[in-house]
Amino acid sequence: MKKDVRKAIIAGNWKMNKTPSEAKALLAEIAPLVKDAGCEVVACVPYVDLAVAIEAAEGTNIKIGAENCHWAESGAFTGEISTGMLKEIGVEYVVIGHSERRQYFGETDETVNKRTKAALAAGLKPIVCVGELLWERECNITEEVVARQIKLDLWDVTEEELKNVVIAYEPVWAIGTGKTATAEQAEEVCALIRACLAKLYNEAAAEAVTIQYGGSMNDKNADELLQKTNVDGGLIGGASLVAEKFAAIVAAATRN
Ligand code: PGA
């Protein structure tokens, strides 16, 4: 981490877990444990938990995020949620292009780009997820895959808007599998992403972007990952559902 130049962010991605009452209880457990955090603390929660979560996070240092948003302001998009709806209730962050959405729900770089631009236009901070599949890593094309995603997902995003973008590098083979990328692998790709941003924008703009690692990050491996210069935080799935584990990762980000 390089906290003097960019914001360290530990974000929980709760996925399809926790009902509203469970969300309230979990946030009440997390809040006192992370109150002295030396990093931004975010919980990205299911849509129906958002209102309760925002209420529960009031007066704490926890920020609330959604797990997706649509690009249109309104209209005939059954089952979708607009950025205006999220903004009105006080959502600050939104996860976009998570690999589960790409794998199971037909999300493409084009739709990731549209959602990202809509989020930025609404004043939300998108956490844009990129990462290679296992066979892509085995074929030695991680660099091309991730560079392509960054280029397409951030197409037409201005340098000014980039200040509100968070990138999450999540190797798909490490998500929910218990297989964490080594700290070296995480650092290597996070640095590649930053180099790619420097080419698309410039060095200074790239240096300021928060790039998280995600994929089986937990209380045991967080320190090692967060010690790396280009790893500016984490997007945490499984471990974000257990208050002590999530708080331990926040503590690691505070230390490093
Ligand atoms: P995991 O999920 O920590 O459970 O691997 C990370 C993510 O999908 O964001």
PDB file of C-alpha atoms and ligand atoms in Angstrom:
ATOM      1  CA  MET A   1       0.000   0.000   0.000  1.00  0.00           C
ATOM      2  CA  LYS A   2       1.091   3.526  -0.587  1.00  0.00           C
ATOM      3  CA  LYS A   3      -1.225   5.390   1.722  1.00  0.00           C
ATOM      4  CA  ASP A   4       0.461   8.731   1.190  1.00  0.00           C
ATOM      5  CA  VAL A   5      -0.649   8.763  -2.452  1.00  0.00           C
ATOM      6  CA  ARG A   6      -3.873   6.783  -2.513  1.00  0.00           C
ATOM      7  CA  LYS A   7      -6.775   5.753  -0.350  1.00  0.00           C
ATOM      8  CA  ALA A   8      -6.654   2.293   1.188  1.00  0.00           C
ATOM      9  CA  ILE A   9     -10.062   0.634   0.992  1.00  0.00           C
ATOM     10  CA  ILE A  10     -11.262  -2.594   2.563  1.00  0.00           C
ATOM     11  CA  ALA A  11     -14.663  -3.463   1.147  1.00  0.00           C
ATOM     12  CA  GLY A  12     -16.874  -6.385   2.008  1.00  0.00           C
ATOM     13  CA  ASN A  13     -18.797  -7.938  -0.868  1.00  0.00           C
ATOM     14  CA  TRP A  14     -21.604  -9.757   0.849  1.00  0.00           C
ATOM     15  CA  LYS A  15     -22.953 -11.245  -2.411  1.00  0.00           C
ATOM     16  CA  MET A  16     -26.339 -12.957  -1.926  1.00  0.00           C
ATOM     17  CA  ASN A  17     -25.997 -13.315   1.836  1.00  0.00           C
ATOM     18  CA  LYS A  18     -27.788 -11.794   4.825  1.00  0.00           C
ATOM     19  CA  THR A  19     -31.409 -10.730   5.126  1.00  0.00           C
ATOM     20  CA  PRO A  20     -32.068  -7.151   6.281  1.00  0.00           C
ATOM     21  CA  SER A  21     -32.262  -8.138   9.955  1.00  0.00           C
ATOM     22  CA  GLU A  22     -29.092 -10.205   9.633  1.00  0.00           C
ATOM     23  CA  ALA A  23     -27.399  -7.286   7.870  1.00  0.00           C
ATOM     24  CA  LYS A  24     -28.278  -4.971  10.723  1.00  0.00           C
ATOM     25  CA  ALA A  25     -26.888  -7.436  13.261  1.00  0.00           C
ATOM     26  CA  LEU A  26     -23.655  -7.999  11.333  1.00  0.00           C
ATOM     27  CA  LEU A  27     -23.013  -4.269  10.923  1.00  0.00           C
ATOM     28  CA  ALA A  28     -23.644  -3.731  14.620  1.00  0.00           C
ATOM     29  CA  GLU A  29     -20.984  -6.368  15.305  1.00  0.00           C
ATOM     30  CA  ILE A  30     -18.504  -4.916  12.800  1.00  0.00           C
ATOM     31  CA  ALA A  31     -18.857  -1.216  13.710  1.00  0.00           C
ATOM     32  CA  PRO A  32     -17.097  -1.177  17.108  1.00  0.00           C
ATOM     33  CA  LEU A  33     -14.325  -3.443  15.788  1.00  0.00           C
ATOM     34  CA  VAL A  34     -13.390  -1.109  12.920  1.00  0.00           C
ATOM     35  CA  LYS A  35     -14.043   2.279  14.493  1.00  0.00           C
ATOM     36  CA  ASP A  36     -10.343   3.208  14.600  1.00  0.00           C
ATOM     37  CA  ALA A  37      -9.582   1.988  11.092  1.00  0.00           C
ATOM     38  CA  GLY A  38      -6.760   3.638   9.222  1.00  0.00           C
ATOM     39  CA  CYS A  39      -8.464   2.913   5.928  1.00  0.00           C
ATOM     40  CA  GLU A  40     -11.838   3.346   4.290  1.00  0.00           C
ATOM     41  CA  VAL A  41     -14.250   0.600   5.371  1.00  0.00           C
ATOM     42  CA  VAL A  42     -17.080  -0.342   3.018  1.00  0.00           C
ATOM     43  CA  ALA A  43     -19.815  -2.966   3.089  1.00  0.00           C
ATOM     44  CA  CYS A  44     -21.396  -3.786  -0.272  1.00  0.00           C
ATOM     45  CA  VAL A  45     -24.682  -5.480   0.456  1.00  0.00           C
ATOM     46  CA  PRO A  46     -27.722  -6.901  -1.378  1.00  0.00           C
ATOM     47  CA  TYR A  47     -30.239  -4.330  -2.630  1.00  0.00           C
ATOM     48  CA  VAL A  48     -32.904  -5.085  -0.034  1.00  0.00           C
ATOM     49  CA  ASP A  49     -30.362  -4.653   2.780  1.00  0.00           C
ATOM     50  CA  LEU A  50     -29.218  -1.208   1.644  1.00  0.00           C
ATOM     51  CA  ALA A  51     -31.693   0.968   3.545  1.00  0.00           C
ATOM     52  CA  VAL A  52     -31.210  -0.954   6.789  1.00  0.00           C
ATOM     53  CA  ALA A  53     -27.439  -0.983   6.310  1.00  0.00           C
ATOM     54  CA  ILE A  54     -27.299   2.769   5.737  1.00  0.00           C
ATOM     55  CA  GLU A  55     -29.283   3.307   8.908  1.00  0.00           C
ATOM     56  CA  ALA A  56     -27.075   0.903  10.855  1.00  0.00           C
ATOM     57  CA  ALA A  57     -23.920   2.586   9.566  1.00  0.00           C
ATOM     58  CA  GLU A  58     -25.029   6.074  10.553  1.00  0.00           C
ATOM     59  CA  GLY A  59     -22.579   7.656  12.962  1.00  0.00           C
ATOM     60  CA  THR A  60     -19.953   5.001  12.177  1.00  0.00           C
ATOM     61  CA  ASN A  61     -17.033   5.070   9.749  1.00  0.00           C
ATOM     62  CA  ILE A  62     -18.580   2.338   7.580  1.00  0.00           C
ATOM     63  CA  LYS A  63     -19.642   3.297   4.054  1.00  0.00           C
ATOM     64  CA  ILE A  64     -22.320   1.362   2.246  1.00  0.00           C
ATOM     65  CA  GLY A  65     -22.161   0.068  -1.311  1.00  0.00           C
ATOM     66  CA  ALA A  66     -24.449  -1.802  -3.685  1.00  0.00           C
ATOM     67  CA  GLU A  67     -23.417  -4.838  -5.716  1.00  0.00           C
ATOM     68  CA  ASN A  68     -24.589  -3.621  -9.120  1.00  0.00           C
ATOM     69  CA  CYS A  69     -26.533  -0.848 -10.865  1.00  0.00           C
ATOM     70  CA  HIS A  70     -28.140  -0.295 -14.241  1.00  0.00           C
ATOM     71  CA  TRP A  71     -27.025   2.375 -16.709  1.00  0.00           C
ATOM     72  CA  ALA A  72     -30.421   3.793 -17.639  1.00  0.00           C
ATOM     73  CA  GLU A  73     -32.073   6.432 -15.500  1.00  0.00           C
ATOM     74  CA  SER A  74     -35.355   4.541 -15.529  1.00  0.00           C
ATOM     75  CA  GLY A  75     -37.455   2.470 -17.864  1.00  0.00           C
ATOM     76  CA  ALA A  76     -38.488  -1.024 -18.879  1.00  0.00           C
ATOM     77  CA  PHE A  77     -35.664  -3.008 -17.268  1.00  0.00           C
ATOM     78  CA  THR A  78     -37.460  -5.476 -15.029  1.00  0.00           C
ATOM     79  CA  GLY A  79     -35.411  -6.476 -12.022  1.00  0.00           C
ATOM     80  CA  GLU A  80     -32.802  -3.746 -12.409  1.00  0.00           C
ATOM     81  CA  ILE A  81     -31.930  -0.858 -10.073  1.00  0.00           C
ATOM     82  CA  SER A  82     -30.899   2.630 -11.224  1.00  0.00           C
ATOM     83  CA  THR A  83     -28.079   4.779  -9.921  1.00  0.00           C
ATOM     84  CA  GLY A  84     -30.636   7.424  -8.912  1.00  0.00           C
ATOM     85  CA  MET A  85     -32.392   4.921  -6.650  1.00  0.00           C
ATOM     86  CA  LEU A  86     -29.095   4.072  -4.961  1.00  0.00           C
ATOM     87  CA  LYS A  87     -27.993   7.661  -4.662  1.00  0.00           C
ATOM     88  CA  GLU A  88     -31.265   8.812  -3.109  1.00  0.00           C
ATOM     89  CA  ILE A  89     -30.982   6.407  -0.204  1.00  0.00           C
ATOM     90  CA  GLY A  90     -27.356   7.307   0.501  1.00  0.00           C
ATOM     91  CA  VAL A  91     -25.328   4.589  -1.205  1.00  0.00           C
ATOM     92  CA  GLU A  92     -21.713   5.638  -1.876  1.00  0.00           C
ATOM     93  CA  TYR A  93     -20.038   2.729  -3.643  1.00  0.00           C
ATOM     94  CA  VAL A  94     -21.174   0.172  -6.194  1.00  0.00           C
ATOM     95  CA  VAL A  95     -19.470  -3.030  -7.293  1.00  0.00           C
ATOM     96  CA  ILE A  96     -19.514  -3.359 -11.072  1.00  0.00           C
ATOM     97  CA  GLY A  97     -18.529  -6.251 -13.320  1.00  0.00           C
ATOM     98  CA  HIS A  98     -17.925  -8.803 -10.607  1.00  0.00           C
ATOM     99  CA  SER A  99     -16.834 -12.080 -12.172  1.00  0.00           C
ATOM    100  CA  GLU A 100     -19.980 -13.776 -10.889  1.00  0.00           C
ATOM    101  CA  ARG A 101     -22.037 -11.307 -12.907  1.00  0.00           C
ATOM    102  CA  ARG A 102     -19.802 -11.848 -15.916  1.00  0.00           C
ATOM    103  CA  GLN A 103     -19.995 -15.646 -15.557  1.00  0.00           C
ATOM    104  CA  TYR A 104     -23.629 -16.187 -14.617  1.00  0.00           C
ATOM    105  CA  PHE A 105     -25.510 -13.114 -15.810  1.00  0.00           C
ATOM    106  CA  GLY A 106     -24.058 -12.277 -19.189  1.00  0.00           C
ATOM    107  CA  GLU A 107     -22.205  -9.177 -18.064  1.00  0.00           C
ATOM    108  CA  THR A 108     -19.776  -8.008 -20.760  1.00  0.00           C
ATOM    109  CA  ASP A 109     -17.094  -5.338 -20.843  1.00  0.00           C
ATOM    110  CA  GLU A 110     -19.552  -3.207 -22.775  1.00  0.00           C
ATOM    111  CA  THR A 111     -22.213  -3.383 -20.060  1.00  0.00           C
ATOM    112  CA  VAL A 112     -19.575  -2.968 -17.352  1.00  0.00           C
ATOM    113  CA  ASN A 113     -18.491   0.214 -19.105  1.00  0.00           C
ATOM    114  CA  LYS A 114     -22.068   1.510 -19.344  1.00  0.00           C
ATOM    115  CA  ARG A 115     -22.742   0.796 -15.683  1.00  0.00           C
ATOM    116  CA  THR A 116     -19.436   2.385 -14.655  1.00  0.00           C
ATOM    117  CA  LYS A 117     -20.141   5.565 -16.569  1.00  0.00           C
ATOM    118  CA  ALA A 118     -23.672   5.768 -15.179  1.00  0.00           C
ATOM    119  CA  ALA A 119     -22.400   5.271 -11.636  1.00  0.00           C
ATOM    120  CA  LEU A 120     -19.833   8.035 -12.060  1.00  0.00           C
ATOM    121  CA  ALA A 121     -22.366  10.394 -13.598  1.00  0.00           C
ATOM    122  CA  ALA A 122     -24.590   9.858 -10.562  1.00  0.00           C
ATOM    123  CA  GLY A 123     -21.774  10.542  -8.118  1.00  0.00           C
ATOM    124  CA  LEU A 124     -21.356   6.929  -7.001  1.00  0.00           C
ATOM    125  CA  LYS A 125     -17.910   5.381  -6.665  1.00  0.00           C
ATOM    126  CA  PRO A 126     -17.668   2.265  -8.834  1.00  0.00           C
ATOM    127  CA  ILE A 127     -15.528  -0.666  -7.726  1.00  0.00           C
ATOM    128  CA  VAL A 128     -14.762  -2.103 -11.157  1.00  0.00           C
ATOM    129  CA  CYS A 129     -13.766  -5.783 -11.044  1.00  0.00           C
ATOM    130  CA  VAL A 130     -11.315  -7.323 -13.485  1.00  0.00           C
ATOM    131  CA  GLY A 131      -9.402 -10.582 -13.481  1.00  0.00           C
ATOM    132  CA  GLU A 132      -8.385 -13.596 -15.515  1.00  0.00           C
ATOM    133  CA  LEU A 133      -9.817 -17.107 -15.601  1.00  0.00           C
ATOM    134  CA  LEU A 134      -7.573 -20.004 -14.589  1.00  0.00           C
ATOM    135  CA  TRP A 135      -7.049 -21.184 -18.166  1.00  0.00           C
ATOM    136  CA  GLU A 136      -6.175 -17.660 -19.246  1.00  0.00           C
ATOM    137  CA  ARG A 137      -3.471 -17.580 -16.570  1.00  0.00           C
ATOM    138  CA  GLU A 138      -2.273 -21.007 -17.674  1.00  0.00           C
ATOM    139  CA  CYS A 139      -2.101 -19.768 -21.263  1.00  0.00           C
ATOM    140  CA  ASN A 140       0.010 -16.855 -20.078  1.00  0.00           C
ATOM    141  CA  ILE A 141      -2.391 -14.167 -21.231  1.00  0.00           C
ATOM    142  CA  THR A 142      -3.248 -12.604 -17.858  1.00  0.00           C
ATOM    143  CA  GLU A 143      -1.662  -9.326 -18.883  1.00  0.00           C
ATOM    144  CA  GLU A 144      -3.627  -9.075 -22.151  1.00  0.00           C
ATOM    145  CA  VAL A 145      -6.898 -10.102 -20.506  1.00  0.00           C
ATOM    146  CA  VAL A 146      -6.658  -7.597 -17.701  1.00  0.00           C
ATOM    147  CA  ALA A 147      -5.397  -4.785 -19.962  1.00  0.00           C
ATOM    148  CA  ARG A 148      -8.310  -5.397 -22.339  1.00  0.00           C
ATOM    149  CA  GLN A 149     -10.815  -5.302 -19.489  1.00  0.00           C
ATOM    150  CA  ILE A 150      -9.336  -2.073 -18.126  1.00  0.00           C
ATOM    151  CA  LYS A 151      -9.405  -0.417 -21.549  1.00  0.00           C
ATOM    152  CA  LEU A 152     -12.964  -1.450 -22.334  1.00  0.00           C
ATOM    153  CA  ASP A 153     -14.439  -1.072 -18.862  1.00  0.00           C
ATOM    154  CA  LEU A 154     -13.038   2.445 -18.520  1.00  0.00           C
ATOM    155  CA  TRP A 155     -13.725   3.511 -22.100  1.00  0.00           C
ATOM    156  CA  ASP A 156     -14.684   7.191 -22.164  1.00  0.00           C
ATOM    157  CA  VAL A 157     -14.098   7.633 -18.428  1.00  0.00           C
ATOM    158  CA  THR A 158     -12.370  11.000 -18.016  1.00  0.00           C
ATOM    159  CA  GLU A 159      -9.268  11.658 -15.928  1.00  0.00           C
ATOM    160  CA  GLU A 160     -11.436  13.663 -13.543  1.00  0.00           C
ATOM    161  CA  GLU A 161     -13.879  10.755 -13.197  1.00  0.00           C
ATOM    162  CA  LEU A 162     -11.035   8.295 -12.694  1.00  0.00           C
ATOM    163  CA  LYS A 163     -10.451   9.890  -9.284  1.00  0.00           C
ATOM    164  CA  ASN A 164     -13.663   8.223  -8.114  1.00  0.00           C
ATOM    165  CA  VAL A 165     -12.947   4.821  -9.648  1.00  0.00           C
ATOM    166  CA  VAL A 166     -11.705   1.896  -7.575  1.00  0.00           C
ATOM    167  CA  ILE A 167     -10.323  -1.136  -9.408  1.00  0.00           C
ATOM    168  CA  ALA A 168     -10.572  -4.590  -7.870  1.00  0.00           C
ATOM    169  CA  TYR A 169      -8.173  -7.162  -9.285  1.00  0.00           C
ATOM    170  CA  GLU A 170      -9.883 -10.473  -8.694  1.00  0.00           C
ATOM    171  CA  PRO A 171      -8.356 -13.516 -10.364  1.00  0.00           C
ATOM    172  CA  VAL A 172     -11.440 -15.628 -11.045  1.00  0.00           C
ATOM    173  CA  TRP A 173      -9.685 -18.827  -9.948  1.00  0.00           C
ATOM    174  CA  ALA A 174      -9.141 -17.343  -6.485  1.00  0.00           C
ATOM    175  CA  ILE A 175     -12.711 -16.262  -5.778  1.00  0.00           C
ATOM    176  CA  GLY A 176     -14.459 -18.340  -3.168  1.00  0.00           C
ATOM    177  CA  THR A 177     -12.039 -21.190  -3.800  1.00  0.00           C
ATOM    178  CA  GLY A 178      -9.722 -20.728  -0.846  1.00  0.00           C
ATOM    179  CA  LYS A 179      -6.903 -20.373  -3.392  1.00  0.00           C
ATOM    180  CA  THR A 180      -5.395 -16.956  -2.860  1.00  0.00           C
ATOM    181  CA  ALA A 181      -3.059 -15.442  -5.391  1.00  0.00           C
ATOM    182  CA  THR A 182       0.370 -15.181  -3.831  1.00  0.00           C
ATOM    183  CA  ALA A 183       1.283 -11.694  -2.714  1.00  0.00           C
ATOM    184  CA  GLU A 184       3.754 -11.609  -5.628  1.00  0.00           C
ATOM    185  CA  GLN A 185       1.087 -12.566  -8.159  1.00  0.00           C
ATOM    186  CA  ALA A 186      -1.305  -9.965  -6.755  1.00  0.00           C
ATOM    187  CA  GLU A 187       1.383  -7.288  -6.808  1.00  0.00           C
ATOM    188  CA  GLU A 188       2.438  -8.180 -10.336  1.00  0.00           C
ATOM    189  CA  VAL A 189      -1.050  -7.797 -11.792  1.00  0.00           C
ATOM    190  CA  CYS A 190      -1.976  -4.747  -9.704  1.00  0.00           C
ATOM    191  CA  ALA A 191       1.218  -3.111 -11.002  1.00  0.00           C
ATOM    192  CA  LEU A 192       0.286  -4.102 -14.571  1.00  0.00           C
ATOM    193  CA  ILE A 193      -3.114  -2.503 -14.092  1.00  0.00           C
ATOM    194  CA  ARG A 194      -1.468   0.680 -12.854  1.00  0.00           C
ATOM    195  CA  ALA A 195       0.887   0.704 -15.839  1.00  0.00           C
ATOM    196  CA  CYS A 196      -2.102   0.267 -18.109  1.00  0.00           C
ATOM    197  CA  LEU A 197      -3.853   3.216 -16.430  1.00  0.00           C
ATOM    198  CA  ALA A 198      -0.693   5.288 -16.841  1.00  0.00           C
ATOM    199  CA  LYS A 199      -0.770   4.595 -20.579  1.00  0.00           C
ATOM    200  CA  LEU A 200      -4.468   5.435 -20.863  1.00  0.00           C
ATOM    201  CA  TYR A 201      -4.264   8.543 -18.667  1.00  0.00           C
ATOM    202  CA  ASN A 202      -0.897   9.528 -17.204  1.00  0.00           C
ATOM    203  CA  GLU A 203       1.486   8.509 -14.401  1.00  0.00           C
ATOM    204  CA  ALA A 204       0.046  10.834 -11.772  1.00  0.00           C
ATOM    205  CA  ALA A 205      -3.544   9.802 -12.440  1.00  0.00           C
ATOM    206  CA  ALA A 206      -2.572   6.115 -12.323  1.00  0.00           C
ATOM    207  CA  GLU A 207      -0.604   6.532  -9.103  1.00  0.00           C
ATOM    208  CA  ALA A 208      -3.678   7.912  -7.363  1.00  0.00           C
ATOM    209  CA  VAL A 209      -6.046   5.031  -8.206  1.00  0.00           C
ATOM    210  CA  THR A 210      -6.932   2.563  -5.464  1.00  0.00           C
ATOM    211  CA  ILE A 211      -6.402  -0.983  -6.744  1.00  0.00           C
ATOM    212  CA  GLN A 212      -7.743  -3.685  -4.466  1.00  0.00           C
ATOM    213  CA  TYR A 213      -6.990  -7.373  -4.498  1.00  0.00           C
ATOM    214  CA  GLY A 214      -9.871  -9.800  -4.138  1.00  0.00           C
ATOM    215  CA  GLY A 215     -10.055 -13.577  -4.021  1.00  0.00           C
ATOM    216  CA  SER A 216      -9.977 -15.537  -0.782  1.00  0.00           C
ATOM    217  CA  MET A 217      -8.388 -12.673   1.123  1.00  0.00           C
ATOM    218  CA  ASN A 218      -8.753 -13.394   4.820  1.00  0.00           C
ATOM    219  CA  ASP A 219      -7.459 -12.584   8.287  1.00  0.00           C
ATOM    220  CA  LYS A 220      -4.460 -14.878   7.742  1.00  0.00           C
ATOM    221  CA  ASN A 221      -3.143 -13.676   4.387  1.00  0.00           C
ATOM    222  CA  ALA A 222      -4.203 -10.006   4.457  1.00  0.00           C
ATOM    223  CA  ASP A 223      -0.956  -8.671   5.930  1.00  0.00           C
ATOM    224  CA  GLU A 224       1.223 -10.236   3.286  1.00  0.00           C
ATOM    225  CA  LEU A 225      -0.995  -9.029   0.436  1.00  0.00           C
ATOM    226  CA  LEU A 226      -1.442  -5.525   1.824  1.00  0.00           C
ATOM    227  CA  GLN A 227       2.298  -5.081   2.316  1.00  0.00           C
ATOM    228  CA  LYS A 228       2.662  -4.902  -1.445  1.00  0.00           C
ATOM    229  CA  THR A 229       3.100  -1.436  -2.925  1.00  0.00           C
ATOM    230  CA  ASN A 230       0.389  -1.696  -5.560  1.00  0.00           C
ATOM    231  CA  VAL A 231      -2.214  -3.523  -3.456  1.00  0.00           C
ATOM    232  CA  ASP A 232      -4.285  -0.753  -1.927  1.00  0.00           C
ATOM    233  CA  GLY A 233      -6.889  -2.786  -0.139  1.00  0.00           C
ATOM    234  CA  GLY A 234      -9.191  -5.706  -0.616  1.00  0.00           C
ATOM    235  CA  LEU A 235     -12.583  -6.736  -1.893  1.00  0.00           C
ATOM    236  CA  ILE A 236     -13.574  -9.431   0.543  1.00  0.00           C
ATOM    237  CA  GLY A 237     -16.277 -12.045   0.016  1.00  0.00           C
ATOM    238  CA  GLY A 238     -16.478 -14.921   2.480  1.00  0.00           C
ATOM    239  CA  ALA A 239     -14.397 -13.325   5.230  1.00  0.00           C
ATOM    240  CA  SER A 240     -16.527 -10.166   5.187  1.00  0.00           C
ATOM    241  CA  LEU A 241     -19.443 -12.135   6.606  1.00  0.00           C
ATOM    242  CA  VAL A 242     -17.619 -12.840   9.861  1.00  0.00           C
ATOM    243  CA  ALA A 243     -17.152  -9.657  11.911  1.00  0.00           C
ATOM    244  CA  GLU A 244     -13.862 -10.688  13.561  1.00  0.00           C
ATOM    245  CA  LYS A 245     -12.295 -11.792  10.293  1.00  0.00           C
ATOM    246  CA  PHE A 246     -13.366  -8.671   8.442  1.00  0.00           C
ATOM    247  CA  ALA A 247     -12.119  -6.501  11.314  1.00  0.00           C
ATOM    248  CA  ALA A 248      -8.785  -8.345  11.277  1.00  0.00           C
ATOM    249  CA  ILE A 249      -8.365  -7.486   7.578  1.00  0.00           C
ATOM    250  CA  VAL A 250      -9.203  -3.851   8.345  1.00  0.00           C
ATOM    251  CA  ALA A 251      -6.580  -3.966  11.106  1.00  0.00           C
ATOM    252  CA  ALA A 252      -4.049  -5.340   8.614  1.00  0.00           C
ATOM    253  CA  ALA A 253      -4.821  -2.459   6.249  1.00  0.00           C
ATOM    254  CA  THR A 254      -4.403  -0.041   9.148  1.00  0.00           C
ATOM    255  CA  ARG A 255      -0.973  -1.508   9.979  1.00  0.00           C
ATOM    256  CA  ASN A 256       0.444  -1.633   6.461  1.00  0.00           C
TER     257      ASN A 256
HETATM  258  P1  PGA B   1     -13.960 -14.337  -1.694  1.00  0.00           P
HETATM  259  O1  PGA B   1     -14.732 -13.373  -2.721  1.00  0.00           O
HETATM  260  O2  PGA B   1     -13.238 -13.445  -0.740  1.00  0.00           O
HETATM  261  O3  PGA B   1     -15.052 -15.144  -1.039  1.00  0.00           O
HETATM  262  O4  PGA B   1     -13.032 -15.161  -2.507  1.00  0.00           O
HETATM  263  C1  PGA B   1     -14.136 -12.207  -3.191  1.00  0.00           C
HETATM  264  C2  PGA B   1     -15.059 -11.541  -4.167  1.00  0.00           C
HETATM  265  O5  PGA B   1     -15.723 -12.246  -4.926  1.00  0.00           O
HETATM  266  O6  PGA B   1     -15.171 -10.292  -4.196  1.00  0.00           O
END
